[in-house]
CSV table of C-alpha atoms and ligand atoms in Angstrom, one decimal:
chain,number,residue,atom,x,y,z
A,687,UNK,CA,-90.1,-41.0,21.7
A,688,UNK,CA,-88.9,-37.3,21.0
A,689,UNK,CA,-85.2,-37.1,21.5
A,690,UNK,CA,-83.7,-33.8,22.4
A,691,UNK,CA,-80.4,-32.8,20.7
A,692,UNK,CA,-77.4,-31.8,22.5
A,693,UNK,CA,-74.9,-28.7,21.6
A,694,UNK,CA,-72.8,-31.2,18.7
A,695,UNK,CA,-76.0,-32.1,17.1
A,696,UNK,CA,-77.7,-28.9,16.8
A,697,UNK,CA,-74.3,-27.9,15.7
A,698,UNK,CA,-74.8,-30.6,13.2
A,699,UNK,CA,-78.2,-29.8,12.0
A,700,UNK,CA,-77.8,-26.1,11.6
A,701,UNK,CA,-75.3,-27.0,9.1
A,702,UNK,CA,-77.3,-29.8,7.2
A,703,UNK,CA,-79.7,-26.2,7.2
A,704,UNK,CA,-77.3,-24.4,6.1
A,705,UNK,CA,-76.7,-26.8,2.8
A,706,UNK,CA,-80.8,-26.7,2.7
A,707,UNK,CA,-81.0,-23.1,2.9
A,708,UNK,CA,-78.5,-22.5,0.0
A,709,UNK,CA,-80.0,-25.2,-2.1
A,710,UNK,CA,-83.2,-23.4,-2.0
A,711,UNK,CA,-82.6,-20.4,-2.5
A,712,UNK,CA,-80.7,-21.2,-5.5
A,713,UNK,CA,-83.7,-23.3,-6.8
A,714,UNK,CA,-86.7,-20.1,-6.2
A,715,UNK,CA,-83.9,-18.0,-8.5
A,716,UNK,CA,-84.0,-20.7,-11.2
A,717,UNK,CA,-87.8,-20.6,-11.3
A,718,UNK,CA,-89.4,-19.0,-14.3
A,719,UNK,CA,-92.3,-20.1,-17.4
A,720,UNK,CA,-90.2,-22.9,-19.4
A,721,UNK,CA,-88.5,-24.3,-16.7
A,722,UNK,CA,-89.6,-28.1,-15.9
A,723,UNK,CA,-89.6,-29.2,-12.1
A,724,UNK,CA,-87.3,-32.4,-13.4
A,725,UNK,CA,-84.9,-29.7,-14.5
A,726,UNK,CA,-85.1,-28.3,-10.8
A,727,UNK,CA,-84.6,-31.7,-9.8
A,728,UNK,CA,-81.6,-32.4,-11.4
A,729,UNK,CA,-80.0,-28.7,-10.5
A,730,UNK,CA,-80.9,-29.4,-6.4
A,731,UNK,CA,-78.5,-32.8,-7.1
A,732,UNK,CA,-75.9,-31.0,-8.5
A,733,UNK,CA,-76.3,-28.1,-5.7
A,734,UNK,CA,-76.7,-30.5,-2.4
A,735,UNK,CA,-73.8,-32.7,-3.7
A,736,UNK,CA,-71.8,-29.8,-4.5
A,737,UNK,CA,-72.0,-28.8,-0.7
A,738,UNK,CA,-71.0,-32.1,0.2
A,739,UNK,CA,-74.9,-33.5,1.5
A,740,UNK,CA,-77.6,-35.7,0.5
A,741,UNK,CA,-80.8,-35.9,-0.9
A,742,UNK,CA,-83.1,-37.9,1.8
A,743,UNK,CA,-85.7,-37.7,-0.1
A,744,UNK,CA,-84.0,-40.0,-3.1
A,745,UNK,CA,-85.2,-43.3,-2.2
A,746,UNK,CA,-86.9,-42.4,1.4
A,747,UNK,CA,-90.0,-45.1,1.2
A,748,UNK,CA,-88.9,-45.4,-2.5
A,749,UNK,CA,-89.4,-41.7,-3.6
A,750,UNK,CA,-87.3,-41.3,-7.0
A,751,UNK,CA,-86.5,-37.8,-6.8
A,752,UNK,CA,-84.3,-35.5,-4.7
A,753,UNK,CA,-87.2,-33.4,-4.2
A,754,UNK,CA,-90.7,-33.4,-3.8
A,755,UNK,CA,-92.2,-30.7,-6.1
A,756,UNK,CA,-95.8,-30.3,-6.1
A,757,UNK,CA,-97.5,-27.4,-8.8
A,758,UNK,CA,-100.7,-26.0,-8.4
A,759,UNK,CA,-103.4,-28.2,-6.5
A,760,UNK,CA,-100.5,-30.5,-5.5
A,761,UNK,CA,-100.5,-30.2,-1.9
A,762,UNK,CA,-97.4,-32.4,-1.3
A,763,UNK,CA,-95.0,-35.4,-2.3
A,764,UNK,CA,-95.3,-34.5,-6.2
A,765,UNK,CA,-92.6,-36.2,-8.2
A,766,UNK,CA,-90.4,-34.2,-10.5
A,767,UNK,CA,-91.9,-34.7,-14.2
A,768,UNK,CA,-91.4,-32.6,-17.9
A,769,UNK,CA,-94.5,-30.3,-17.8
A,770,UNK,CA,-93.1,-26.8,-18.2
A,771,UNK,CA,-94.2,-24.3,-15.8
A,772,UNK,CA,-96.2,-21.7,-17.4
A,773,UNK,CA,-97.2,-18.2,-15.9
A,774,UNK,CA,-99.3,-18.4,-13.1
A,775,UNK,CA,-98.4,-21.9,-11.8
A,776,UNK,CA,-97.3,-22.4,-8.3
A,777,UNK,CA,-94.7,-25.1,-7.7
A,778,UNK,CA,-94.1,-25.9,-4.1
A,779,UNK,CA,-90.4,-27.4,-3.7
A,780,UNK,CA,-89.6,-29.4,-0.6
A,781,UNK,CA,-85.9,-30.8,0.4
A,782,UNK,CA,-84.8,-33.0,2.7
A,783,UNK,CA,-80.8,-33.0,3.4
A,784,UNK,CA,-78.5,-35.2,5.4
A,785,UNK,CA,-75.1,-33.7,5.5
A,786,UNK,CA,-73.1,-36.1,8.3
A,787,UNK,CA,-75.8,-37.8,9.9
A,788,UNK,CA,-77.9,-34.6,10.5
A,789,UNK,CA,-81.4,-34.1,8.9
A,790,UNK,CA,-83.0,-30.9,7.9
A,791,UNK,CA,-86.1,-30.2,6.2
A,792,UNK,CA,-87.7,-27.3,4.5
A,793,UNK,CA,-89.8,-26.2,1.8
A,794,UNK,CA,-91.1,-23.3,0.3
A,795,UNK,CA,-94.0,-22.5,-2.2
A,796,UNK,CA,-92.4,-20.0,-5.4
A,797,UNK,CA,-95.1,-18.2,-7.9
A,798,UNK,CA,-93.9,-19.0,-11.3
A,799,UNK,CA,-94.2,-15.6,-13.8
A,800,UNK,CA,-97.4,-13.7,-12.1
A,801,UNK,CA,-100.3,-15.2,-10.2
A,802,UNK,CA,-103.5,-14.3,-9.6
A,803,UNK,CA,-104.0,-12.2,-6.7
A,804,UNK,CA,-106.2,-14.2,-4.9
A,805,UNK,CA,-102.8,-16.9,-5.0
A,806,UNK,CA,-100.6,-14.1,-4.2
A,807,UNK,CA,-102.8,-14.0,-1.3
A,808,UNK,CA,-103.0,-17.9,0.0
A,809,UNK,CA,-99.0,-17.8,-0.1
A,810,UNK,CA,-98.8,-14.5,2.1
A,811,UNK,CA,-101.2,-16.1,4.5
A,812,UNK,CA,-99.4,-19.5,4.3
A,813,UNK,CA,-96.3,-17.6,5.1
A,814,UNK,CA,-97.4,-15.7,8.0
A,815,UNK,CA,-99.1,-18.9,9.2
A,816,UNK,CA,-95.9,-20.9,9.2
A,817,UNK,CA,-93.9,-17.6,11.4
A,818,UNK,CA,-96.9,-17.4,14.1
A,819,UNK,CA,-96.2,-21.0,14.6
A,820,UNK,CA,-92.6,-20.4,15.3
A,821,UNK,CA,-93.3,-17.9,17.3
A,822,UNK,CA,-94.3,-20.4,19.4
A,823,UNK,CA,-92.2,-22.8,19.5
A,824,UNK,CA,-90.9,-22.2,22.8
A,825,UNK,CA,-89.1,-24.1,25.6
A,826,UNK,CA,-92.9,-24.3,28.5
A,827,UNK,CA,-95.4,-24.1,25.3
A,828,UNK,CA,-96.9,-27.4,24.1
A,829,UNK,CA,-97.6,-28.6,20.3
A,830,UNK,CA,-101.0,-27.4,20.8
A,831,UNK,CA,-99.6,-23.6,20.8
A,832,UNK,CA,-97.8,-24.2,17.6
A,833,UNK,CA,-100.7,-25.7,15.8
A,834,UNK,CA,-103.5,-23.4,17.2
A,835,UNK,CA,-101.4,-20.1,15.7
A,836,UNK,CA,-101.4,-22.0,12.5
A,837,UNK,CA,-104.6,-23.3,12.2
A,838,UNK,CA,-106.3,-19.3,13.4
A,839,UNK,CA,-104.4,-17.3,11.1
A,840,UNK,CA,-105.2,-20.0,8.2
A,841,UNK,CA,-109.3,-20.3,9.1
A,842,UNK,CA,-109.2,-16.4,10.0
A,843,UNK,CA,-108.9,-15.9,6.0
A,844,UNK,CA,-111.2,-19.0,5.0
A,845,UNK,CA,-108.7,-21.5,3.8
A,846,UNK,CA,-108.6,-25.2,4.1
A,847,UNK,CA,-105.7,-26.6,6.4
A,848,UNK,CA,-104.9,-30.4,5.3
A,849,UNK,CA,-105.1,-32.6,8.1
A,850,UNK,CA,-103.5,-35.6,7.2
A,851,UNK,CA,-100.3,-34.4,6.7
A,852,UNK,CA,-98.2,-32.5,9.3
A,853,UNK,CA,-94.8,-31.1,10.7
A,854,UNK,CA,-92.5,-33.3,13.0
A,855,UNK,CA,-89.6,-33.8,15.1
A,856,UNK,CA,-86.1,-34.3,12.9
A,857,UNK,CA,-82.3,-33.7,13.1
A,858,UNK,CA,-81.1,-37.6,13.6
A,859,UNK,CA,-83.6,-38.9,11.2
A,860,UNK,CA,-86.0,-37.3,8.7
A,861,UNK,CA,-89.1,-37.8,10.6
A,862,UNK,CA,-88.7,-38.2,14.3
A,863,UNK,CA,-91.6,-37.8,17.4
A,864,UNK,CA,-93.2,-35.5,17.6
A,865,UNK,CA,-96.4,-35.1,15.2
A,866,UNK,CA,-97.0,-31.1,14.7
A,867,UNK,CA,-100.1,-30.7,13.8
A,868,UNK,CA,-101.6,-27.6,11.7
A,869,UNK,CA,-104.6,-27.9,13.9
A,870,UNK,CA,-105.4,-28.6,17.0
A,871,UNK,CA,-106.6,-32.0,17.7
A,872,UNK,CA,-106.8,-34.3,20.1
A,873,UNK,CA,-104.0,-36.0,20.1
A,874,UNK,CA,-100.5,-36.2,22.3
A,875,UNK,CA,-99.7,-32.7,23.2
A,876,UNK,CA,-96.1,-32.8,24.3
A,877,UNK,CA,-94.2,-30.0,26.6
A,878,UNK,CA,-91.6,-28.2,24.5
A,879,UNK,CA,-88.4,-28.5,25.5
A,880,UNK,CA,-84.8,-26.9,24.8
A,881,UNK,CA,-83.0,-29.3,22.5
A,882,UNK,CA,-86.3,-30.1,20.7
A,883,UNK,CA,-85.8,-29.4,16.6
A,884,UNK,CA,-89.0,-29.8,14.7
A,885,UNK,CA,-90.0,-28.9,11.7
A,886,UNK,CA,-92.9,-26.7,10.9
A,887,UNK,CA,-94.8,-27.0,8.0
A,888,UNK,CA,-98.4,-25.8,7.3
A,889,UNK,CA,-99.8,-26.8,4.0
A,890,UNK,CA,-102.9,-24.5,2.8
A,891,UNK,CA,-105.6,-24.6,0.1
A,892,UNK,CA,-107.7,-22.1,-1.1
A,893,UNK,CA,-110.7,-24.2,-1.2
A,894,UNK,CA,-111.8,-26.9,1.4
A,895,UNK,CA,-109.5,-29.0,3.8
A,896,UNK,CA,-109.6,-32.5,2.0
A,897,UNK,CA,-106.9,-34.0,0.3
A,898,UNK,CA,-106.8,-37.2,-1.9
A,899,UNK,CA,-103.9,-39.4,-3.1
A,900,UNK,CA,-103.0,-39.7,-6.8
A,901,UNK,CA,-103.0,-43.1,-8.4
A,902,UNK,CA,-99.1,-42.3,-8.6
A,903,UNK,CA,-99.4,-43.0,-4.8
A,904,UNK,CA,-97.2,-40.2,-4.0
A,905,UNK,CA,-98.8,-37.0,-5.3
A,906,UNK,CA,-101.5,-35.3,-2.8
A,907,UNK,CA,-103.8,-32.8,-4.3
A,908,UNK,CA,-106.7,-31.0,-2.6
A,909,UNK,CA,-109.7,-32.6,-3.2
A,910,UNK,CA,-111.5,-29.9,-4.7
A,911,UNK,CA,-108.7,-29.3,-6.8
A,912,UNK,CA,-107.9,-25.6,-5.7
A,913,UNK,CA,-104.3,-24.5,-5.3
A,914,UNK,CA,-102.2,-25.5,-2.3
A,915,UNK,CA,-99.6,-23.5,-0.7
A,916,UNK,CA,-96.7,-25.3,1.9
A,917,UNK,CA,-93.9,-23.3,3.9
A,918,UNK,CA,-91.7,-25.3,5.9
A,919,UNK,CA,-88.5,-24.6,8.4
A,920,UNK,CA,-86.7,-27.1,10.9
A,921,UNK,CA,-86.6,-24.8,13.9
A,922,UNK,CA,-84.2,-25.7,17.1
A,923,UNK,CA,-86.3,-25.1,20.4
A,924,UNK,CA,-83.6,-23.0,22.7
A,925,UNK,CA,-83.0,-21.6,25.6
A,926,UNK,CA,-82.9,-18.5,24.0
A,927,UNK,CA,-86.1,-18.9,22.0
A,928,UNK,CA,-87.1,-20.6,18.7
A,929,UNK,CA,-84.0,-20.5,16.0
A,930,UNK,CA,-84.9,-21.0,12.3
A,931,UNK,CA,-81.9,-23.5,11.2
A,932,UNK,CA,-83.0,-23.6,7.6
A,933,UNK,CA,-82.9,-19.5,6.3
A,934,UNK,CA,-84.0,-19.7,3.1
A,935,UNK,CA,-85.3,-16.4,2.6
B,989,LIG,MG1,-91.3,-32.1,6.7
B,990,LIG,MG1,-90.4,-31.0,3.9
């Protein structure tokens, strides 16, 4: 059931994005070679609690981190661990915050030293990907609109979009109804609707579209091992148009 949020609770959830969007910028400024993503870990606890929110990531289906941080052919859902970055990594950091009762969820992929340009590239594309989806995320569009400007500009470049995985409804929880896609399939293609908040969230790989699970049974990697970009916002669905409530950039 998608439930749309009144005035209050977009009220709410903007701040809880607020919180987010400070905690993330913070955390692309502290990445560099010889920083560990545990170390990023522990500085996003000291940041969201400094702001007065919550992790809801930390302990969510058991997760032992306050964020997922997934380097490289990690797609999603990697756990904090001591491997310094090096020059040339990616590390794709992704937060969940609750800051009274309102959820909001964002991510963003940061190039560690320089990267390759062909990586330079897949994060540019992933970018852009996650705006045209926005874009569309309009009060009279359906899912479907959202999905199919992901999944063109992705494929017009010759990347892999993971299926499996995909953007959702949020605000009063941290996944709520509906499923968004980063193609279009044939699943439930909902009306959008002002009140809606969702977030957006395509996840990219330079290779093929397959993913696999770890045998940490968190960590998703591409199956053919090439490097994975992810972009997410929670967007409010207005009267006025689409409003990004988690500005990280
Ligand atoms: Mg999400
Ligand atoms: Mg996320």
């Amino acid at each position: 059931m998608i439930k749309l949020k009144n005035d209050k609770q977009i009220d709410g959830i903007r701040a809880s994005g607020q919180v987010l969007a400070k905690t993330l910028k913070a955390l692309q400024e502290r990445v560099e070679p010889g920083i560990s993503t545990v170390d990023l870990d522990a500085y996003s606890r000291e940041l969201i609690g400094k702001h007065g929110g919550r992790a809801a990531f930390l302990g969510y289906m058991g997760f032992p981190a306050a964020i997922c941080t997934s380097v490289n052919e990690a797609v999603i859902h990697g756990i904090p661990n001591g491997r310094k970055l090096r020059s040339g990594d990616i590390v794709t950091i992704d937060c969940g915050i609750e800051l009274e009762g309102y959820y909001a969820d964002a991510a963003v992929t940061v190039p560690v030293g320089s990267v390759p340009p062909d990586v330079r590239q897949l994060l540019d594309v992933t970018h852009e990907s996650l705006y045209l989806g926005i874009e569309q995320a309009r009060a009279g569009n359906r899912v479907n609109d959202i999905s199919r400007a992901i999944y063109r500009c992705v494929k017009s470049r010759g990347y892999g979009v993971v299926r499996p995985y995909c953007g959702h409804g949020v605000g009063l929880a941290i996944h709520e109804d509906p499923q968004i896609p980063n193609y279009v399939g044939s699943g439930k293609n909902p009306r959008l609707k002002p009140g809606m908040v969702v977030a957006i969230e395509p996840m990219v790989n330079l290779g093929g579209d397959d993913v696999v699970l770890l045998d940490d049974d968190w960590t998703v990697v591409s199956s053919d091992r090439s490097i994975s970009a992810h972009y997410e916002h929670t967007v409010a669905i207005l009267d006025s148009g689409p409003e990004i409530l988690t500005p990280w950039e």
